[in-house]
Amino acid sequence: MICTVVGARPNFIKMAPIILELKRRGIPQFFVHTGQHYDAKMSTIFFDELNMPQPDDYLGVGSGSHAEQTARILTAFEAVCVMQQPQLVMVAGDVNSTLACSLVAAKLQIPVAHVESGLRSFDRTMPEEINRVLTDHIADLLFTTEASGNENLRWEGIAPEKIHFVGNSMIDSLHTHLDKALARTPWIAFDVPPGAYGVVTFHRPSNVDDPATARELAHALARIGSTTRLIFPIHPRTKANSDGLWESLEGVTLVEPLGYLDFLGLMAKAKFVLTDSGGIQEETTALGVPCITVRHNTERPITLTEGTNQLVAPQADAIVRAAQQLPSGAEHNIPPLWDGHAAQRIVDVLQQWLASQADESRS
Ligand code: UDP
């Protein structure tokens, strides 16, 4: 049996197609939600909208410092593995649940599969980078989304036979749900015509935890908002650290985090997206929507070379200039294997792996 793990918002979107494909093929799985994200807007709505089954176990770890949260996941997930004895633990992305659950499995000598392996920002000040690097080095099956991931892993000495270039399961979810998302016309609720507004998300510690940087971003939003309406679904950690900074900016509509369908529909018809999210850089590339990523680096370089993404320093003048001089979307390419079938390729590899394990135990 395969133990599939989710913990936080981006995990739900990456894992849903894989969980459903395992189910469709009748492969036994034990589905765990660590509860890293836990409320209606950051968790429950995604289960409903992505048609995910209810988790078999909910660990309820909640929020806390990195150490507290990671420690709670380690303890709770070890008990799950000891009880369920899965043949394989499958994690996704770069959140604390990803690293903690991989570590538990590796110490119990349970093989680990990592979805979205090999991405590197080469910036160890990002907690996500630590989670990615460590998870990859204890994983046995590494599923990559873009060629840079294969190169990074090989350069770090990972055995090539462990690396499987399968494409991007987050884009599987996009393909499955885009028509439904557009049919909801979420822009109408904001009283803006399609193509005439920007969508904003910021939640990286480097942008929202440092008051001077956050003020710089808020200035940029107010200046852009004076000519183009901005819709900003605010992440809980951004709100918690903001001291009211993002409220009452001219032309900026601040809302609670949106469900996947409304967010996807809104993003698909945006004039541009302004973000520091990882996944949104990929979704905008798949949608052909200009993306201004307010960061010094990206672990997803294919969105720069093939897609619609550009990096902009967290400085008001630079951000405003980028929003005023949007590149034409005409020239972008869809990266290889971002075709809506990544989950099928992942489950093909898992089936072969399960068969090889069965052969080994017979011989
Ligand atoms: N997203 C959403 N509602 C929102 C903001 C984002 O459904 O209000 C989705 C978005 O489409 C993407 C994912 O959440 O699929 C990205 O998650 P996030 O930016 O929190 O994490 P990151 O990708 O940076 O790890």
XYZ file of N, CA and C in Angstrom, residues 118-325:
624
model
N 13.904 18.194 -7.461
C 15.014 18.782 -8.211
C 14.975 20.287 -8.404
N 13.874 20.946 -8.041
C 13.834 22.404 -8.212
C 14.805 23.042 -7.213
N 15.539 24.027 -7.658
C 16.524 24.682 -6.793
C 16.536 26.187 -7.038
N 16.382 26.950 -5.960
C 16.592 28.407 -6.052
C 18.040 28.747 -5.738
N 18.767 27.778 -5.201
C 20.150 27.967 -4.724
C 20.216 29.066 -3.664
N 19.132 29.217 -2.929
C 19.041 30.245 -1.896
C 18.656 29.555 -0.590
N 19.653 29.300 0.239
C 19.401 28.546 1.475
C 18.745 29.397 2.567
N 18.476 30.695 2.263
C 17.700 31.453 3.248
C 16.209 31.114 3.134
N 15.822 30.421 2.053
C 14.409 30.038 1.889
C 14.162 28.717 2.618
N 13.226 28.681 3.553
C 12.942 27.408 4.228
C 12.569 26.307 3.227
N 11.902 26.704 2.134
C 11.477 25.710 1.139
C 12.677 25.039 0.474
N 13.779 25.790 0.303
C 14.951 25.225 -0.360
C 15.561 24.116 0.514
N 15.586 24.352 1.815
C 16.106 23.334 2.737
C 15.225 22.079 2.614
N 13.917 22.284 2.621
C 12.994 21.146 2.536
C 13.196 20.368 1.237
N 13.388 21.098 0.125
C 13.559 20.423 -1.180
C 14.832 19.585 -1.217
N 15.947 20.218 -0.821
C 17.238 19.544 -0.954
C 17.255 18.281 -0.085
N 16.821 18.423 1.156
C 16.900 17.276 2.069
C 15.950 16.165 1.631
N 14.760 16.533 1.215
C 13.803 15.506 0.765
C 14.368 14.736 -0.422
N 14.932 15.455 -1.388
C 15.470 14.774 -2.571
C 16.568 13.784 -2.210
N 17.345 14.129 -1.180
C 18.480 13.262 -0.862
C 18.090 12.040 -0.043
N 16.855 11.990 0.441
C 16.431 10.744 1.109
C 15.325 10.035 0.316
N 15.012 10.573 -0.866
C 13.951 9.944 -1.672
C 14.528 8.847 -2.575
N 13.648 7.919 -2.946
C 14.042 6.782 -3.797
C 13.495 6.936 -5.208
N 12.316 7.565 -5.322
C 11.739 7.862 -6.637
C 11.575 9.369 -6.706
N 12.246 9.998 -7.688
C 12.215 11.460 -7.756
C 11.539 11.878 -9.059
N 10.361 12.495 -8.921
C 9.561 12.885 -10.079
C 9.805 14.362 -10.389
N 10.341 14.642 -11.576
C 10.709 16.025 -11.904
C 9.722 16.648 -12.894
N 9.655 17.991 -12.809
C 8.689 18.746 -13.616
C 9.334 19.464 -14.791
N 10.642 19.713 -14.690
C 11.327 20.434 -15.778
C 12.773 19.969 -15.840
N 13.424 20.218 -16.997
C 14.771 19.678 -17.228
C 15.777 20.172 -16.193
N 15.618 21.391 -15.693
C 16.581 21.901 -14.698
C 16.603 20.981 -13.478
N 15.452 20.410 -13.142
C 15.377 19.497 -11.997
C 16.238 18.258 -12.211
N 16.196 17.716 -13.442
C 17.026 16.531 -13.737
C 18.503 16.877 -13.597
N 18.870 18.046 -14.142
C 20.290 18.450 -14.093
C 20.740 18.687 -12.659
N 19.915 19.388 -11.875
C 20.296 19.670 -10.481
C 20.514 18.374 -9.705
N 19.620 17.428 -9.908
C 19.723 16.171 -9.150
C 20.968 15.391 -9.555
N 21.230 15.345 -10.856
C 22.421 14.609 -11.313
C 23.686 15.278 -10.790
N 23.679 16.620 -10.828
C 24.838 17.386 -10.356
C 25.070 17.128 -8.855
N 24.001 16.884 -8.112
C 24.119 16.613 -6.674
C 24.431 15.145 -6.389
N 24.594 14.357 -7.445
C 25.022 12.978 -7.257
C 23.898 11.973 -7.059
N 22.671 12.364 -7.363
C 21.548 11.410 -7.254
C 21.644 10.416 -8.422
N 21.463 9.141 -8.123
C 21.568 8.109 -9.171
C 20.521 8.357 -10.262
N 20.951 8.381 -11.535
C 20.010 8.709 -12.627
C 18.787 7.794 -12.651
N 18.945 6.516 -12.239
C 17.789 5.608 -12.322
C 16.670 5.959 -11.322
N 16.992 6.832 -10.361
C 15.941 7.254 -9.414
C 15.109 8.416 -9.972
N 15.621 9.073 -11.021
C 15.007 10.318 -11.513
C 14.030 10.001 -12.652
N 12.812 10.483 -12.509
C 11.780 10.240 -13.530
C 11.199 11.589 -13.957
N 11.459 11.954 -15.200
C 10.951 13.228 -15.732
C 9.523 12.994 -16.220
N 8.564 13.456 -15.441
C 7.159 13.115 -15.704
C 6.281 14.316 -16.048
N 6.826 15.542 -15.851
C 5.988 16.724 -16.074
C 5.363 17.215 -14.779
N 4.333 18.034 -14.931
C 3.866 18.842 -13.809
C 2.422 18.506 -13.428
N 2.242 17.860 -12.285
C 0.883 17.437 -11.911
C 0.013 18.628 -11.501
N 0.641 19.760 -11.132
C -0.157 20.962 -10.844
C -0.886 21.421 -12.116
N -0.227 21.203 -13.256
C -0.854 21.586 -14.527
C -1.937 20.560 -14.915
N -1.845 19.329 -14.420
C -2.957 18.382 -14.600
C -4.234 18.974 -13.979
N -4.091 19.485 -12.744
C -5.274 20.067 -12.068
C -5.803 21.246 -12.868
N -4.887 22.052 -13.393
C -5.314 23.211 -14.193
C -6.126 22.753 -15.411
N -5.605 21.745 -16.127
C -6.330 21.243 -17.305
C -7.710 20.721 -16.920
N -7.764 19.978 -15.823
C -9.037 19.364 -15.423
C -10.079 20.419 -15.074
N -9.636 21.528 -14.450
C -10.611 22.433 -13.827
C -10.781 23.785 -14.524
N -9.988 24.050 -15.569
C -10.016 25.402 -16.151
C -11.404 25.794 -16.696
N -12.051 24.896 -17.427
C -13.357 25.265 -18.005
C -14.366 25.597 -16.909
N -14.349 24.737 -15.878
C -15.272 24.968 -14.764
C -14.954 26.308 -14.080
N -13.666 26.588 -13.946
C -13.247 27.837 -13.280
C -13.707 29.047 -14.083
N -13.542 28.991 -15.411
C -13.944 30.123 -16.253
C -15.460 30.296 -16.254
N -16.178 29.168 -16.208
C -17.642 29.239 -16.223
C -18.187 29.961 -14.985
N -17.397 30.008 -13.935
C -17.845 30.712 -12.720
C -17.701 32.233 -12.842
N -17.002 32.711 -13.891
C -16.758 34.154 -14.117
C -16.470 34.912 -12.808
N -15.421 34.502 -12.087
C -15.207 35.101 -10.761
C -14.910 36.599 -10.795
N -14.492 37.135 -11.956
C -14.193 38.570 -12.040
C -15.443 39.424 -11.858
N -16.614 38.844 -12.158
C -17.858 39.633 -12.046
C -18.090 40.064 -10.593
N -17.767 39.160 -9.659
C -17.952 39.493 -8.241
C -17.102 40.698 -7.838
N -16.032 40.955 -8.587
C -15.157 42.097 -8.261
C -15.464 43.310 -9.152
N -16.471 43.135 -9.999
C -16.916 44.231 -10.847
C -15.803 44.758 -11.762
N -15.021 43.808 -12.317
C -13.969 44.202 -13.270
C -14.135 43.390 -14.559
N -13.866 43.999 -15.714
C -13.958 43.231 -16.960
C -12.764 42.277 -17.099
N -12.950 41.120 -17.755
C -11.822 40.214 -17.964
C -10.704 40.936 -18.711
N -9.469 40.636 -18.329
C -8.306 41.221 -19.016
C -7.912 42.601 -18.521
N -8.664 43.164 -17.554
C -8.413 44.565 -17.179
C -7.910 44.722 -15.744
N -7.546 43.634 -15.095
C -7.159 43.723 -13.673
C -5.905 42.880 -13.433
N -5.248 43.157 -12.322
C -4.109 42.328 -11.907
C -4.483 41.505 -10.681
N -3.841 40.350 -10.547
C -4.024 39.502 -9.357
C -2.709 39.510 -8.577
N -2.811 39.619 -7.261
C -1.613 39.729 -6.414
C -1.617 38.640 -5.349
N -0.471 37.976 -5.140
C -0.286 37.149 -3.925
C 1.150 37.328 -3.447
N 1.310 37.564 -2.152
C 2.654 37.598 -1.542
C 2.606 36.806 -0.244
N 3.540 35.891 -0.058
C 3.621 35.243 1.256
C 5.023 34.767 1.633
N 6.026 34.977 0.773
C 7.389 34.524 1.113
C 7.930 35.355 2.270
N 8.578 34.679 3.233
C 9.139 35.413 4.371
C 10.010 36.592 3.937
N 10.819 36.424 2.878
C 11.734 37.499 2.468
C 10.967 38.753 2.045
N 9.719 38.614 1.616
C 8.936 39.780 1.207
C 8.033 40.324 2.301
N 7.433 39.443 3.085
C 6.385 39.950 3.990
C 6.816 40.028 5.451
N 7.948 39.416 5.809
C 8.363 39.459 7.218
C 9.214 40.687 7.521
N 9.895 41.203 6.511
C 10.736 42.378 6.723
C 9.900 43.639 6.450
N 9.653 44.474 7.481
C 8.732 45.615 7.306
C 9.156 46.555 6.180
N 10.458 46.787 5.999
C 10.887 47.739 4.953
C 10.542 47.191 3.572
N 10.794 45.892 3.357
C 10.465 45.292 2.052
C 8.955 45.289 1.844
N 8.207 44.923 2.883
C 6.745 44.884 2.750
C 6.205 46.273 2.400
N 6.770 47.306 3.022
C 6.313 48.682 2.706
C 6.594 49.028 1.242
N 7.747 48.590 0.747
C 8.124 48.816 -0.654
C 7.070 48.158 -1.582
N 6.689 46.941 -1.249
C 5.686 46.238 -2.073
C 4.331 46.953 -1.990
N 3.966 47.392 -0.791
C 2.675 48.084 -0.632
C 2.660 49.379 -1.453
N 3.785 50.103 -1.478
C 3.865 51.315 -2.314
C 3.631 50.963 -3.772
N 4.278 49.883 -4.210
C 4.134 49.468 -5.608
C 2.665 49.172 -5.909
N 1.988 48.467 -5.003
C 0.578 48.120 -5.251
C -0.273 49.386 -5.366
N -0.044 50.332 -4.474
C -0.851 51.566 -4.509
C -0.611 52.316 -5.823
N 0.638 52.347 -6.274
C 0.914 53.074 -7.526
C 0.295 52.362 -8.726
N 0.413 51.032 -8.760
C -0.194 50.292 -9.881
C -1.721 50.380 -9.786
N -2.214 50.276 -8.549
C -3.669 50.293 -8.322
C -4.322 51.594 -8.761
N -3.551 52.664 -8.879
C -4.153 53.936 -9.292
C -4.575 53.896 -10.766
N -4.041 52.946 -11.530
C -4.473 52.838 -12.941
C -5.100 51.478 -13.262
N -4.718 50.424 -12.536
C -5.242 49.076 -12.836
C -5.739 48.448 -11.529
N -6.987 48.023 -11.519
C -7.520 47.392 -10.296
C -6.725 46.146 -9.957
N -6.383 45.982 -8.694
C -5.649 44.797 -8.233
C -6.510 44.019 -7.255
N -6.528 42.703 -7.430
C -7.269 41.833 -6.506
C -6.241 40.998 -5.758
N -6.261 41.083 -4.453
C -5.200 40.533 -3.618
C -5.810 39.592 -2.576
N -5.887 38.276 -2.890
C -6.328 37.314 -1.865
C -5.159 37.095 -0.900
N -5.324 37.553 0.314
C -4.170 37.623 1.221
C -3.966 36.311 1.990
N -2.745 35.820 1.945
C -2.355 34.578 2.631
C -2.382 34.835 4.144
N -2.788 33.850 4.939
C -2.874 34.084 6.390
C -1.564 34.582 7.009
N -0.411 34.080 6.535
C 0.832 34.520 7.188
C 1.166 35.980 6.803
N 0.737 36.397 5.622
C 0.946 37.785 5.205
C 0.067 38.705 6.052
N -1.168 38.264 6.256
C -2.108 39.066 7.048
C -1.617 39.175 8.494
N -1.154 38.047 9.027
C -0.734 38.018 10.427
C 0.456 38.952 10.669
N 1.318 39.107 9.651
C 2.534 39.907 9.839
C 2.377 41.356 9.379
N 1.150 41.761 8.986
C 1.088 42.993 8.187
C 0.852 44.267 8.972
N 0.263 44.168 10.153
C -0.039 45.370 10.924
C -0.879 46.361 10.095
N -1.795 45.822 9.327
C -2.712 46.681 8.552
C -2.111 47.302 7.298
N -0.860 46.931 6.973
C -0.145 47.563 5.855
C -0.895 47.466 4.528
N -1.542 46.319 4.279
C -2.123 46.066 2.950
C -3.548 46.589 2.836
N -4.094 47.059 3.970
C -5.486 47.523 3.923
C -5.540 48.950 3.394
N -6.620 49.278 2.750
C -6.895 50.652 2.273
C -5.876 51.198 1.275
N -5.244 50.339 0.486
C -4.383 50.840 -0.592
C -5.290 51.171 -1.777
N -5.018 52.286 -2.435
C -5.872 52.723 -3.537
C -5.906 51.664 -4.651
N -7.091 51.320 -5.074
C -7.232 50.414 -6.212
C -6.937 48.954 -5.898
N -6.705 48.639 -4.620
C -6.370 47.251 -4.253
C -7.527 46.653 -3.451
N -8.124 45.604 -3.970
C -9.200 44.922 -3.255
C -8.606 43.730 -2.512
N -8.581 43.861 -1.190
C -8.001 42.801 -0.357
C -9.099 41.810 0.002
N -8.880 40.530 -0.271
C -9.901 39.520 0.069
C -9.226 38.339 0.781
N -10.038 37.537 1.411
C -9.563 36.292 2.033
C -9.014 35.377 0.933
N -8.181 34.382 1.298
C -7.720 33.434 0.267
C -8.912 32.860 -0.492
N -8.754 32.717 -1.805
C -9.845 32.199 -2.637
C -9.719 30.693 -2.789
N -10.833 30.055 -3.094
C -10.802 28.645 -3.461
C -10.081 28.481 -4.799
N -9.739 27.244 -5.122
C -8.969 26.982 -6.338
C -9.701 27.455 -7.597
N -10.985 27.166 -7.698
C -11.698 27.477 -8.943
C -11.795 28.981 -9.170
N -12.154 29.728 -8.137
C -12.246 31.181 -8.304
C -10.870 31.775 -8.584
N -9.854 31.255 -7.892
C -8.516 31.814 -8.110
C -8.026 31.511 -9.525
N -8.244 30.276 -9.961
C -7.800 29.878 -11.302
C -8.518 30.699 -12.382
N -9.829 30.864 -12.229
C -10.605 31.640 -13.210
C -10.135 33.084 -13.254
N -9.897 33.648 -12.074
C -9.451 35.042 -11.978
C -8.076 35.218 -12.619
N -7.179 34.264 -12.327
C -5.815 34.314 -12.860
C -5.833 34.181 -14.391
N -6.683 33.291 -14.896
C -6.711 33.009 -16.336
C -7.098 34.234 -17.152
N -7.887 35.123 -16.569
C -8.356 36.313 -17.312
C -7.702 37.594 -16.818
N -6.620 37.451 -16.039
C -5.941 38.644 -15.520
C -5.082 39.279 -16.613
N -4.868 40.588 -16.478
C -3.925 41.285 -17.360
C -2.504 40.856 -17.005
N -2.270 40.695 -15.700
C -0.985 40.186 -15.215
C -1.174 39.677 -13.794
N -0.192 38.901 -13.335
C -0.191 38.421 -11.950
C 1.115 38.881 -11.312
N 0.988 39.377 -10.097
C 2.137 39.865 -9.335
C 2.256 38.954 -8.123
N 3.378 38.261 -7.962
C 3.386 37.186 -6.965
C 4.789 36.876 -6.463
N 4.880 36.112 -5.391
C 6.137 35.468 -5.013
C 5.905 33.975 -4.808
N 4.757 33.494 -5.270
C 4.406 32.072 -5.129
C 5.256 31.208 -6.061
N 5.469 29.970 -5.673
C 6.129 29.029 -6.567
C 5.186 28.547 -7.650
N 4.058 27.958 -7.221
C 3.134 27.338 -8.158
C 2.522 28.311 -9.149
N 2.281 29.531 -8.709
C 1.613 30.502 -9.587
C 2.515 30.896 -10.763
N 3.829 30.839 -10.571
C 4.747 31.083 -11.706
C 4.496 30.048 -12.807
N 4.197 28.819 -12.384
C 3.967 27.743 -13.367
C 2.584 27.861 -13.998
N 1.583 28.139 -13.166
C 0.210 28.221 -13.693
C 0.073 29.358 -14.703
N 0.708 30.504 -14.441
C 0.611 31.624 -15.389
C 1.307 31.278 -16.704
N 2.415 30.522 -16.610
C 3.089 30.075 -17.843
C 2.155 29.165 -18.644
N 1.479 28.257 -17.953
C 0.556 27.352 -18.654
C -0.628 28.117 -19.244
N -1.019 29.206 -18.583
C -2.184 29.975 -19.042
C -1.808 31.057 -20.062
N -0.501 31.353 -20.186
C -0.074 32.431 -21.088
C -0.352 33.817 -20.520
N -0.424 33.921 -19.197
C -0.684 35.211 -18.549
C 0.642 35.772 -18.024
N 0.975 37.049 -18.311
C 2.232 37.606 -17.813
C 2.321 37.527 -16.287
N 3.483 37.094 -15.815
C 3.697 36.933 -14.376
C 4.917 37.748 -13.958
N 4.724 38.605 -12.973
C 5.843 39.382 -12.417
C 6.138 38.763 -11.054
N 7.279 38.088 -10.956
C 7.633 37.413 -9.708
C 8.582 38.311 -8.920
N 8.116 38.731 -7.759
C 8.899 39.676 -6.966
C 9.864 38.885 -6.088
N 10.949 38.480 -6.703
C 11.991 37.701 -6.016
C 13.308 37.893 -6.774
N 14.403 37.570 -6.093
C 15.712 37.659 -6.751
C 16.037 36.393 -7.534
N 15.306 35.314 -7.271
C 15.638 34.047 -7.932
C 14.354 33.236 -8.101
N 14.456 32.205 -8.923
C 13.345 31.247 -8.997
C 13.907 29.841 -9.116
N 13.232 28.906 -8.482
C 13.589 27.485 -8.610
C 12.925 26.878 -9.846
N 12.188 27.701 -10.576
C 11.439 27.224 -11.754
C 11.903 27.986 -13.002
N 13.186 27.815 -13.403
C 13.740 28.661 -14.479
C 13.035 28.488 -15.816
N 12.371 27.357 -16.028
C 11.711 27.175 -17.332
C 10.591 28.192 -17.541
N 10.043 28.711 -16.431
C 8.984 29.729 -16.573
C 9.557 31.051 -17.092
N 10.887 31.228 -16.924
C 11.542 32.426 -17.470
C 11.932 32.212 -18.929
N 12.502 31.025 -19.223
C 13.060 30.805 -20.565
C 11.979 30.446 -21.586
N 10.950 29.716 -21.162
C 9.897 29.285 -22.095
C 8.581 30.010 -21.847
N 8.394 30.430 -20.604
C 7.056 30.883 -20.214
C 6.906 32.381 -20.157
N 6.005 32.822 -19.295
C 5.584 34.226 -19.260
C 6.089 34.940 -18.009
N 7.044 34.315 -17.328
C 7.484 34.830 -16.032
C 8.668 35.782 -16.181
N 8.738 36.773 -15.301
C 9.954 37.589 -15.180
C 10.212 37.851 -13.709
N 11.497 37.942 -13.345
C 11.877 38.240 -11.967
C 12.084 39.741 -11.829
N 11.559 40.269 -10.731
C 11.720 41.695 -10.465
C 12.111 41.867 -9.002
N 13.076 42.738 -8.751
C 13.532 42.961 -7.372
C 12.403 43.587 -6.543
N 12.414 43.348 -5.239
C 11.344 43.901 -4.388
C 11.513 45.400 -4.150
N 11.470 46.172 -5.220
C 11.594 47.641 -5.146
C 10.429 48.253 -5.915
N 9.815 49.261 -5.303
C 8.583 49.806 -5.886
C 8.776 50.239 -7.341
N 9.851 50.994 -7.620
C 10.027 51.496 -8.998
C 10.118 50.342 -9.996
N 10.883 49.317 -9.643
C 11.076 48.177 -10.549
C 9.756 47.435 -10.780
N 8.970 47.291 -9.732
C 7.699 46.553 -9.858
C 6.709 47.355 -10.716
N 6.631 48.658 -10.465
C 5.699 49.503 -11.235
C 6.098 49.488 -12.717
N 7.419 49.592 -12.958
C 7.889 49.566 -14.357
C 7.493 48.253 -15.034
N 7.677 47.158 -14.329
C 7.345 45.843 -14.914
C 5.853 45.758 -15.246
N 5.021 46.316 -14.378
C 3.568 46.249 -14.622
C 3.161 47.159 -15.781
N 3.967 48.210 -16.002
C 3.641 49.134 -17.111
C 4.154 48.624 -18.456
N 5.205 47.800 -18.402
C 5.830 47.335 -19.655
C 5.683 45.828 -19.773
